[in-house]
Coordinates of C-alpha atoms in Angstrom, one line a residue:
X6 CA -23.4 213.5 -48.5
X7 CA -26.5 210.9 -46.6
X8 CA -29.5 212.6 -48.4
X9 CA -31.3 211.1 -45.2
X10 CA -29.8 212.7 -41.9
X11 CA -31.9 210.3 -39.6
X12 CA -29.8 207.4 -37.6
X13 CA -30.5 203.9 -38.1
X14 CA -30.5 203.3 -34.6
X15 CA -33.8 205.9 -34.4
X16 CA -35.2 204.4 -37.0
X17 CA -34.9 200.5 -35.8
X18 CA -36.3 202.0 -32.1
X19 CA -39.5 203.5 -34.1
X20 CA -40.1 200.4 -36.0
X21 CA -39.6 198.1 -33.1
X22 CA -42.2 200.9 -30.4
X23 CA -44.6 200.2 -33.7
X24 CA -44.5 196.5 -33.6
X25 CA -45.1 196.7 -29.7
X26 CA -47.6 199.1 -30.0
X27 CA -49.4 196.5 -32.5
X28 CA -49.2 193.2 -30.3
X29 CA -50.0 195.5 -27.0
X30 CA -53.5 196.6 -29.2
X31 CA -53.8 193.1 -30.3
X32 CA -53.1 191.8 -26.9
X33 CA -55.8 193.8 -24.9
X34 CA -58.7 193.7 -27.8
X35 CA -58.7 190.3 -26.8
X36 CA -58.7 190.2 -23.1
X37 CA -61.3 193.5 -23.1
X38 CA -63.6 190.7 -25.0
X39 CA -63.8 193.0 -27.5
X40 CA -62.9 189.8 -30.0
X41 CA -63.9 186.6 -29.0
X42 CA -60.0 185.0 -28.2
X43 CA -61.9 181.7 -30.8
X44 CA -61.9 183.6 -33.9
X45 CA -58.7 185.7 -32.7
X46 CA -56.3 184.4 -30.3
X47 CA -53.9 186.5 -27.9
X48 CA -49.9 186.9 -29.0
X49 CA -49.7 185.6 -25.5
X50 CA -51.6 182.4 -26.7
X51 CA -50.2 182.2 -30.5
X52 CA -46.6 182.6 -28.1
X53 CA -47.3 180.0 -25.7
X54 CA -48.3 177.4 -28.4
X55 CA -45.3 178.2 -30.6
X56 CA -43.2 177.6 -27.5
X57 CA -44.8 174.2 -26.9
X58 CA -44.7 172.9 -30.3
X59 CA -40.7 174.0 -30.5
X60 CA -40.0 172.1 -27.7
X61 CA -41.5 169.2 -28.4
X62 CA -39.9 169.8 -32.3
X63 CA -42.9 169.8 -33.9
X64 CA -42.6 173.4 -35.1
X65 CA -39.0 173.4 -36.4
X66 CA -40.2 170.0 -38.5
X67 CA -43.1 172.1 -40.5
X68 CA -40.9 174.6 -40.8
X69 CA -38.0 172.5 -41.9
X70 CA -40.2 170.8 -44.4
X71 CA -41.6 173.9 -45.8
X72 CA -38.3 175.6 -46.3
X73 CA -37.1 172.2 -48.3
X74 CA -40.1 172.0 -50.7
X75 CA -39.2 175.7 -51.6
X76 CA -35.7 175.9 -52.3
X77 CA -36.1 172.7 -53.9
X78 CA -38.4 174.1 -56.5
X79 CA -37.1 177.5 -56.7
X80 CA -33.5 176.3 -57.6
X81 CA -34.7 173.9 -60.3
X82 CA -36.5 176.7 -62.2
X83 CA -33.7 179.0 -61.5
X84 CA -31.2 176.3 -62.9
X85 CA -33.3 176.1 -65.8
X86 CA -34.8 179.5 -66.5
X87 CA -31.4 181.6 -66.3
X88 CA -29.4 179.7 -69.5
X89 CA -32.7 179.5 -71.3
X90 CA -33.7 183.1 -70.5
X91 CA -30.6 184.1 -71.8
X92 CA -30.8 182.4 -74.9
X93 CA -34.1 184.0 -75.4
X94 CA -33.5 187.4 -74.7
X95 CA -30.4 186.9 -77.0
X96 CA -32.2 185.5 -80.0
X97 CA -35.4 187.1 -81.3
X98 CA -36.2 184.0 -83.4
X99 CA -35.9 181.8 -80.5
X100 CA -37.7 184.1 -78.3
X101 CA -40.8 184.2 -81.2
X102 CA -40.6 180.9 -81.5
X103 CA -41.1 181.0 -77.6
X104 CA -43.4 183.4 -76.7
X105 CA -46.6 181.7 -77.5
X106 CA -45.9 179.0 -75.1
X107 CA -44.8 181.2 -72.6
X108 CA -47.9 183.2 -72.7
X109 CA -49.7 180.2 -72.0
X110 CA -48.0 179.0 -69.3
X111 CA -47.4 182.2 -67.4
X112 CA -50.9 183.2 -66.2
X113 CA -51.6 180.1 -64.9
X114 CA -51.5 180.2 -60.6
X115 CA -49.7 177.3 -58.7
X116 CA -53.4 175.9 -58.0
X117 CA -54.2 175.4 -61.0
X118 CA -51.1 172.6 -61.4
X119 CA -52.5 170.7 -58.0
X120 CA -54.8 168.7 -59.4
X121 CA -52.3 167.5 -62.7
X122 CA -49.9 166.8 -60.1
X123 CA -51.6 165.1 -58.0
X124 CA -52.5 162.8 -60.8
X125 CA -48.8 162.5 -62.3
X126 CA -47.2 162.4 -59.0
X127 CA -49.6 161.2 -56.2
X128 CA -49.1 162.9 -52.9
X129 CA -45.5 162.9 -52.6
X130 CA -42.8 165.5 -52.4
X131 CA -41.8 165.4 -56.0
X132 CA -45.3 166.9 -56.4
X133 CA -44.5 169.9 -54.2
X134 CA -41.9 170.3 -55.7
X135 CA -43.5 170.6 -58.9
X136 CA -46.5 172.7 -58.0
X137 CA -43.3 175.5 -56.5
X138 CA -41.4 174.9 -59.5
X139 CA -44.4 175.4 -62.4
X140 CA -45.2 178.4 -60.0
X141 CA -42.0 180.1 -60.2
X142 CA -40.5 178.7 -63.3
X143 CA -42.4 181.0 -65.9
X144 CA -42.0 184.1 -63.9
X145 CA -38.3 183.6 -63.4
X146 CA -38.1 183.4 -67.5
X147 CA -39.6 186.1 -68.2
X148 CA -36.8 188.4 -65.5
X149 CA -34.2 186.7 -67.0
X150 CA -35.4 187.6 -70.8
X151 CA -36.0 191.0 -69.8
X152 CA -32.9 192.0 -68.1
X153 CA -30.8 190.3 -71.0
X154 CA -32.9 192.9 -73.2
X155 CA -31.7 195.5 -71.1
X156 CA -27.9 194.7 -71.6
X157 CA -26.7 197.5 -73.4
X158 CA -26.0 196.7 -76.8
X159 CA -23.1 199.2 -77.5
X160 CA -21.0 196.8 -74.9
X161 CA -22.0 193.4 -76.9
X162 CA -21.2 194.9 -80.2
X163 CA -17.5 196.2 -78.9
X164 CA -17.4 192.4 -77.5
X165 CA -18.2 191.2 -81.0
X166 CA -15.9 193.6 -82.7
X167 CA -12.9 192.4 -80.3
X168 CA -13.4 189.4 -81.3
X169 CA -15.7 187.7 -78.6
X170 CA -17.5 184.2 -79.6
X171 CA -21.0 184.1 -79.0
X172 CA -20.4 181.9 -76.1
X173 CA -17.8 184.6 -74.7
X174 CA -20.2 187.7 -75.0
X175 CA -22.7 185.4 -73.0
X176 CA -20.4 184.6 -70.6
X177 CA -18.6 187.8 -69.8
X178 CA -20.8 190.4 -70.9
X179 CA -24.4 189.8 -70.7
X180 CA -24.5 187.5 -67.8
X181 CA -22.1 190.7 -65.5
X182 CA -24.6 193.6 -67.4
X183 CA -27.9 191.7 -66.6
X184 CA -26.9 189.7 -63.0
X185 CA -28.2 193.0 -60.7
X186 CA -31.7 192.7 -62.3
X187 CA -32.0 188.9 -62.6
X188 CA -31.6 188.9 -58.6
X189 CA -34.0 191.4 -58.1
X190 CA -36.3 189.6 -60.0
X191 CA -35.5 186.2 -58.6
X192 CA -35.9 187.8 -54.8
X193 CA -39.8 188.5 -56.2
X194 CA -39.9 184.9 -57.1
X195 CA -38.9 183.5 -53.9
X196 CA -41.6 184.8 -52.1
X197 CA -44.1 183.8 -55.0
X198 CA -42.4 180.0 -54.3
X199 CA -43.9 180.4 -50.5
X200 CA -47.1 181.3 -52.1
X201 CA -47.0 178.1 -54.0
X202 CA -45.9 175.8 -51.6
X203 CA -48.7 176.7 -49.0
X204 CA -50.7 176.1 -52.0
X205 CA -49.7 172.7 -51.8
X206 CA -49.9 171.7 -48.7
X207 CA -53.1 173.7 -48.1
X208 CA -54.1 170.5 -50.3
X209 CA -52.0 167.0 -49.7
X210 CA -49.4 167.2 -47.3
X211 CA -48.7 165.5 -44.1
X212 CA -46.3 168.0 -42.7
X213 CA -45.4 171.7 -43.8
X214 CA -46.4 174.7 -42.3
X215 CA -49.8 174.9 -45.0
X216 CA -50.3 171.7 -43.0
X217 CA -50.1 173.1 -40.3
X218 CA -52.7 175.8 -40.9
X219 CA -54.9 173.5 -42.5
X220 CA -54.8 171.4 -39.6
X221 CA -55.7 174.0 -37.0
X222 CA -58.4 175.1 -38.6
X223 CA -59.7 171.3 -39.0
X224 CA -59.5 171.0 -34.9
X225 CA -61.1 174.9 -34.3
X226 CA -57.2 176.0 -33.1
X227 CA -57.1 179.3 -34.3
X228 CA -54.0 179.8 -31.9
X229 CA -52.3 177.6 -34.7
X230 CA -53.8 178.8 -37.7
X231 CA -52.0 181.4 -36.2
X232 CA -48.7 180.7 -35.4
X233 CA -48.1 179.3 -39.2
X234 CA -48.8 182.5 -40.6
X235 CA -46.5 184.1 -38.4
X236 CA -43.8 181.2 -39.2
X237 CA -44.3 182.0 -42.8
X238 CA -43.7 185.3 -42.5
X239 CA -40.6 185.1 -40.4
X240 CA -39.5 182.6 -42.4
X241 CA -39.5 184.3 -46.2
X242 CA -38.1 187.4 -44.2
X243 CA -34.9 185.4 -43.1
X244 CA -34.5 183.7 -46.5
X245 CA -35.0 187.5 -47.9
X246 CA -32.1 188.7 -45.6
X247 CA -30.1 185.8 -46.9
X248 CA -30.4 186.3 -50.4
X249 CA -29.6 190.3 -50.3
X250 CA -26.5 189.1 -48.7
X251 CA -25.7 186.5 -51.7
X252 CA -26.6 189.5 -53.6
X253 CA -24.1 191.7 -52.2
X254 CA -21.8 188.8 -52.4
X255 CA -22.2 188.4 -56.0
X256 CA -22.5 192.5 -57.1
X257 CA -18.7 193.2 -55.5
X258 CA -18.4 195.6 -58.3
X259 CA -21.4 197.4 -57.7
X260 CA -21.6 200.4 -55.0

């Protein structure tokens, strides 16, 4: 039995009279002069702008460039933290002989890795990609360590009784039992790798939606200040719909 008797189609048309009723408020605070349209431009304006810069491609190249930087840097720290959380959440002396250093590095924000970066990298995008990578990389660890801890242990020690190698129960028992909470986590950490990689550019890029902001605020074009925003928005929403369907792909088994 649906606990929740409402249709989806009700609820969509509520949500989408909500987001009209917003920009139509927005819209005419403006024009009544209620706001000067310098500090806060029209959707009309913010609209017209992101339709000129799409057709001349400048838009789709920030966002194309943005987009790159993050899935760059939020693969390699998933590549890497996923085996090595794994190891640690399956092996308490590793995971002491860890923690320290993990403490150390976890409460430290992606700004704080610009200026090292800069240094060891110049302005290039290998240092993007670091600064998303050393933003994500520590709080990917930690999901992965956790939901191995929450494997339950009756199902590794039957895996161990059958038989299992440690490479097997690994493999086939605490990679299935801890999968559903290692993408939740990771969904968290994608958005955190958008944080980071405006971070970045905010700071030294030539191209990038952060660029972009920085930019328009540099030439007093709050229309385009803006319009990335909104792009960054849009765009960690699509790569969120994409990734609860890899999700769904992946978690067949689940209901």
């Amino acid at each position: 039995m649906n606990p929740d008797p409402t249709p989806r189609h009700a609820l969509l048309a509520t949500a989408c009279v909500a987001v009209l009723a917003f920009l139509a408020l927005w819209e005419g605070t403006c024009r009544s002069g209620l706001v000067d349209p310098v500090f806060l431009p029209p959707p009309s304006a913010v609209w017209a702008r992101g339709l000129a810069m799409a057709s001349d491609g400048a838009l789709p190249g920030h966002v194309l460039a943005s987009a790159r930087r993050v899935m760059t840097g939020f693969l390699a720290a998933t590549v890497v933290a996923i085996p090595l959380g794994i190891f640690l959440g399956m092996s308490r002396y590793a995971r002491a002989a860890f923690d320290p250093i993990l403490s150390l590095l976890r409460p430290l924000p992606s700004m704080s890795w610009i200026p090292l970066s800069l240094l060891w990298f110049g302005i290039t995008e290998t240092q993007k990609y670091s600064i998303v990578f050393m933003g994500c990389f520590a709080p990917a660890l930690v999901y992965v360590i956790e939901a191995t801890r929450n494997v339950d242990p009756v199902l590794i020690r039957a895996a161990q009784n059958l038989g299992a190698s440690r490479w097997q129960v690994m493999r086939e028992v605490v990679l299935p039992g801890s999968l559903p909470q290692i993408l939740s986590g990771l969904k968290i950490i994608l958005g955190l790798a958008w944080t980071c990689v405006i971070s970045a550019e905010l700071v030294a890029a030539r191209e990038g939606l952060g660029f972009l902001i920085m930019n328009g605020k540099e030439f007093f074009q709050t229309e385009v200040v803006v319009l990335g925003m909104v792009m960054i928005s849009l765009t960690v929403l699509l790569t969120d719909v994409v990734f609860r369907a890899i999700g769904r792909k992946l978690l067949r088994w689940q209901p």
